[in-house]
Structures are given as C-alpha cells and as structure tokens.
Amino acid sequence: MPYIDGFVIAVPTANKQKFIDHARLGDAVFMEYGATRVVECWGDDVPAGKQTDFQRAVQAKEDESIVFSWIEWPDKATRDAAFKKMMEDPRMDPKINPMPFDGARMIYGGFQPVVELGSA
C-alpha cells in the first residue's frame, strides 16, 4: 500500500515563482529516491473557517498564499530510506536550495491511506 507525506505551508505570494523553482529542485530529489508522485498545489479557493482553517494552521499573513503538497511513496520503507539519503544530499541543503517561506510554520506528517478511489 502506498505511503503519503502531506504538507501545508504559507508562502509569500510574491515568492510564487521562487517557490516553484525551489519545489522543482527538491521534488526531483524525492522522485530520484523513490517517490512515485509529487504534487504542489497553490491555494486558489482556501476559505477562512469559523473554528479552524489552513491559514490559522500555518499562521498565514495577509500577503501569503497557502500551498498544499503531497508526496506519494510505494511504501513507508521506501520513504524512510529516502529521507535518510536526503539528509545528506547537498541539493536539499537550505544554502543551495533556500526555502522561500518560513519553514517553522510548515505542518506536515506521514499518512497510511485507508480509502482510495480512482487513479491518477
């Protein structure tokens, strides 16, 4: 069964192209180390909620957009092995590929699918 890493971040709207460039470099590394799919989604219709929402989850500011991303792996073992390799990969070094957003406000986690319909 596949394994999914999910991410939500607030990116300064002015940094959209910088984010895309950053993602293209980093996402290629995920694919090289075994990811089967990487999706980066720029917020288009992300409403404010009454109790909670994506903006509050990442403490987004007015000049920031929400990005929702996920990485699909064939299984958790492949993902875990990839993360170990990425820790030493210079392409993942923030000095080489700096994050165009505040990484401290990123929320992320690993997930095991329990229901899956359709195909990519």
CSV table of C-alpha atoms in Angstrom, one decimal:
chain,number,residue,atom,x,y,z
A,1,MET,CA,0.0,0.0,0.0
A,2,PRO,CA,1.4,3.5,-0.8
A,3,TYR,CA,2.5,5.9,1.9
A,4,ILE,CA,1.8,9.7,1.7
A,5,ASP,CA,3.6,12.7,3.2
A,6,GLY,CA,1.4,15.7,3.4
A,7,PHE,CA,2.4,19.4,3.8
A,8,VAL,CA,0.7,22.7,4.3
A,9,ILE,CA,2.7,25.9,4.2
A,10,ALA,CA,2.2,29.7,3.9
A,11,VAL,CA,4.3,31.2,1.1
A,12,PRO,CA,4.6,34.9,0.5
A,13,THR,CA,2.5,35.5,-2.6
A,14,ALA,CA,5.3,37.5,-4.2
A,15,ASN,CA,7.5,34.4,-3.9
A,16,LYS,CA,5.3,32.1,-6.1
A,17,GLN,CA,8.0,31.6,-8.8
A,18,LYS,CA,10.7,31.2,-6.2
A,19,PHE,CA,8.6,28.5,-4.6
A,20,ILE,CA,8.0,26.8,-7.9
A,21,ASP,CA,11.8,26.8,-8.6
A,22,HIS,CA,12.5,25.5,-5.1
A,23,ALA,CA,9.9,22.8,-5.4
A,24,ARG,CA,11.2,21.6,-8.8
A,25,LEU,CA,14.7,21.1,-7.4
A,26,GLY,CA,13.6,19.4,-4.2
A,27,ASP,CA,10.8,17.3,-5.9
A,28,ALA,CA,13.3,15.9,-8.4
A,29,VAL,CA,15.3,14.5,-5.4
A,30,PHE,CA,12.1,12.9,-4.0
A,31,MET,CA,11.5,11.2,-7.3
A,32,GLU,CA,15.1,10.1,-7.6
A,33,TYR,CA,14.9,8.5,-4.2
A,34,GLY,CA,11.7,6.5,-5.0
A,35,ALA,CA,8.6,8.8,-4.8
A,36,THR,CA,6.0,7.8,-7.3
A,37,ARG,CA,4.3,11.2,-7.4
A,38,VAL,CA,4.8,14.7,-6.0
A,39,VAL,CA,2.1,17.3,-6.2
A,40,GLU,CA,2.5,21.0,-5.3
A,41,CYS,CA,-0.8,23.0,-5.2
A,42,TRP,CA,-1.0,26.8,-4.9
A,43,GLY,CA,-4.1,27.9,-3.0
A,44,ASP,CA,-7.0,29.1,-5.2
A,45,ASP,CA,-10.1,28.7,-3.1
A,46,VAL,CA,-9.0,28.4,0.6
A,47,PRO,CA,-11.8,29.9,2.7
A,48,ALA,CA,-11.5,31.2,6.2
A,49,GLY,CA,-13.2,28.9,8.7
A,50,LYS,CA,-15.1,29.7,11.8
A,51,GLN,CA,-13.1,27.5,14.1
A,52,THR,CA,-10.0,26.5,12.2
A,53,ASP,CA,-8.7,26.6,8.7
A,54,PHE,CA,-5.5,26.3,6.6
A,55,GLN,CA,-4.5,29.9,7.2
A,56,ARG,CA,-4.6,29.6,11.0
A,57,ALA,CA,-2.9,26.2,10.9
A,58,VAL,CA,0.2,27.8,9.4
A,59,GLN,CA,-0.3,31.3,10.8
A,60,ALA,CA,-0.5,32.8,7.3
A,61,LYS,CA,-0.2,36.5,6.9
A,62,GLU,CA,-2.3,38.6,4.5
A,63,ASP,CA,0.4,38.7,1.9
A,64,GLU,CA,0.9,34.9,1.9
A,65,SER,CA,-0.8,32.1,-0.1
A,66,ILE,CA,-1.5,28.6,1.1
A,67,VAL,CA,0.4,25.7,-0.5
A,68,PHE,CA,-0.9,22.1,-0.1
A,69,SER,CA,1.5,19.4,-1.2
A,70,TRP,CA,1.9,15.7,-1.0
A,71,ILE,CA,4.4,13.0,-1.9
A,72,GLU,CA,3.3,9.5,-2.8
A,73,TRP,CA,5.8,6.7,-2.0
A,74,PRO,CA,5.4,3.0,-2.8
A,75,ASP,CA,5.6,2.2,0.9
A,76,LYS,CA,6.8,3.6,4.2
A,77,ALA,CA,10.1,1.7,4.0
A,78,THR,CA,11.0,3.5,0.7
A,79,ARG,CA,10.0,6.8,2.2
A,80,ASP,CA,12.1,6.2,5.3
A,81,ALA,CA,15.2,5.2,3.3
A,82,ALA,CA,14.7,8.2,1.0
A,83,PHE,CA,14.6,10.6,4.0
A,84,LYS,CA,17.9,9.2,5.3
A,85,LYS,CA,19.5,9.8,1.9
A,86,MET,CA,18.1,13.3,1.6
A,87,MET,CA,19.6,14.4,4.9
A,88,GLU,CA,23.0,14.1,3.3
A,89,ASP,CA,22.1,15.2,-0.2
A,90,PRO,CA,23.6,18.7,-0.9
A,91,ARG,CA,20.6,19.5,-3.2
A,92,MET,CA,18.4,19.6,0.0
A,93,ASP,CA,20.8,21.9,1.8
A,94,PRO,CA,19.0,25.3,2.5
A,95,LYS,CA,22.2,27.1,1.5
A,96,ILE,CA,21.9,25.6,-2.0
A,97,ASN,CA,18.1,25.5,-2.3
A,98,PRO,CA,16.8,28.1,0.2
A,99,MET,CA,13.1,27.8,1.3
A,100,PRO,CA,11.2,30.9,0.0
A,101,PHE,CA,8.9,30.6,3.0
A,102,ASP,CA,9.1,30.2,6.8
A,103,GLY,CA,9.7,26.5,7.3
A,104,ALA,CA,8.9,26.8,11.0
A,105,ARG,CA,5.2,27.3,10.2
A,106,MET,CA,5.0,24.3,7.9
A,107,ILE,CA,2.8,21.5,9.1
A,108,TYR,CA,3.5,18.0,7.8
A,109,GLY,CA,3.0,14.4,8.5
A,110,GLY,CA,3.1,10.9,7.1
A,111,PHE,CA,-0.1,9.0,6.4
A,112,GLN,CA,-1.2,5.5,5.5
A,113,PRO,CA,-4.2,5.5,3.1
A,114,VAL,CA,-7.3,3.8,4.4
A,115,VAL,CA,-9.6,4.6,1.5
A,116,GLU,CA,-8.6,5.2,-2.1
A,117,LEU,CA,-10.8,5.7,-5.1
A,118,GLY,CA,-9.9,6.3,-8.7
A,119,SER,CA,-6.5,6.6,-10.2
A,120,ALA,CA,-4.0,9.3,-11.1
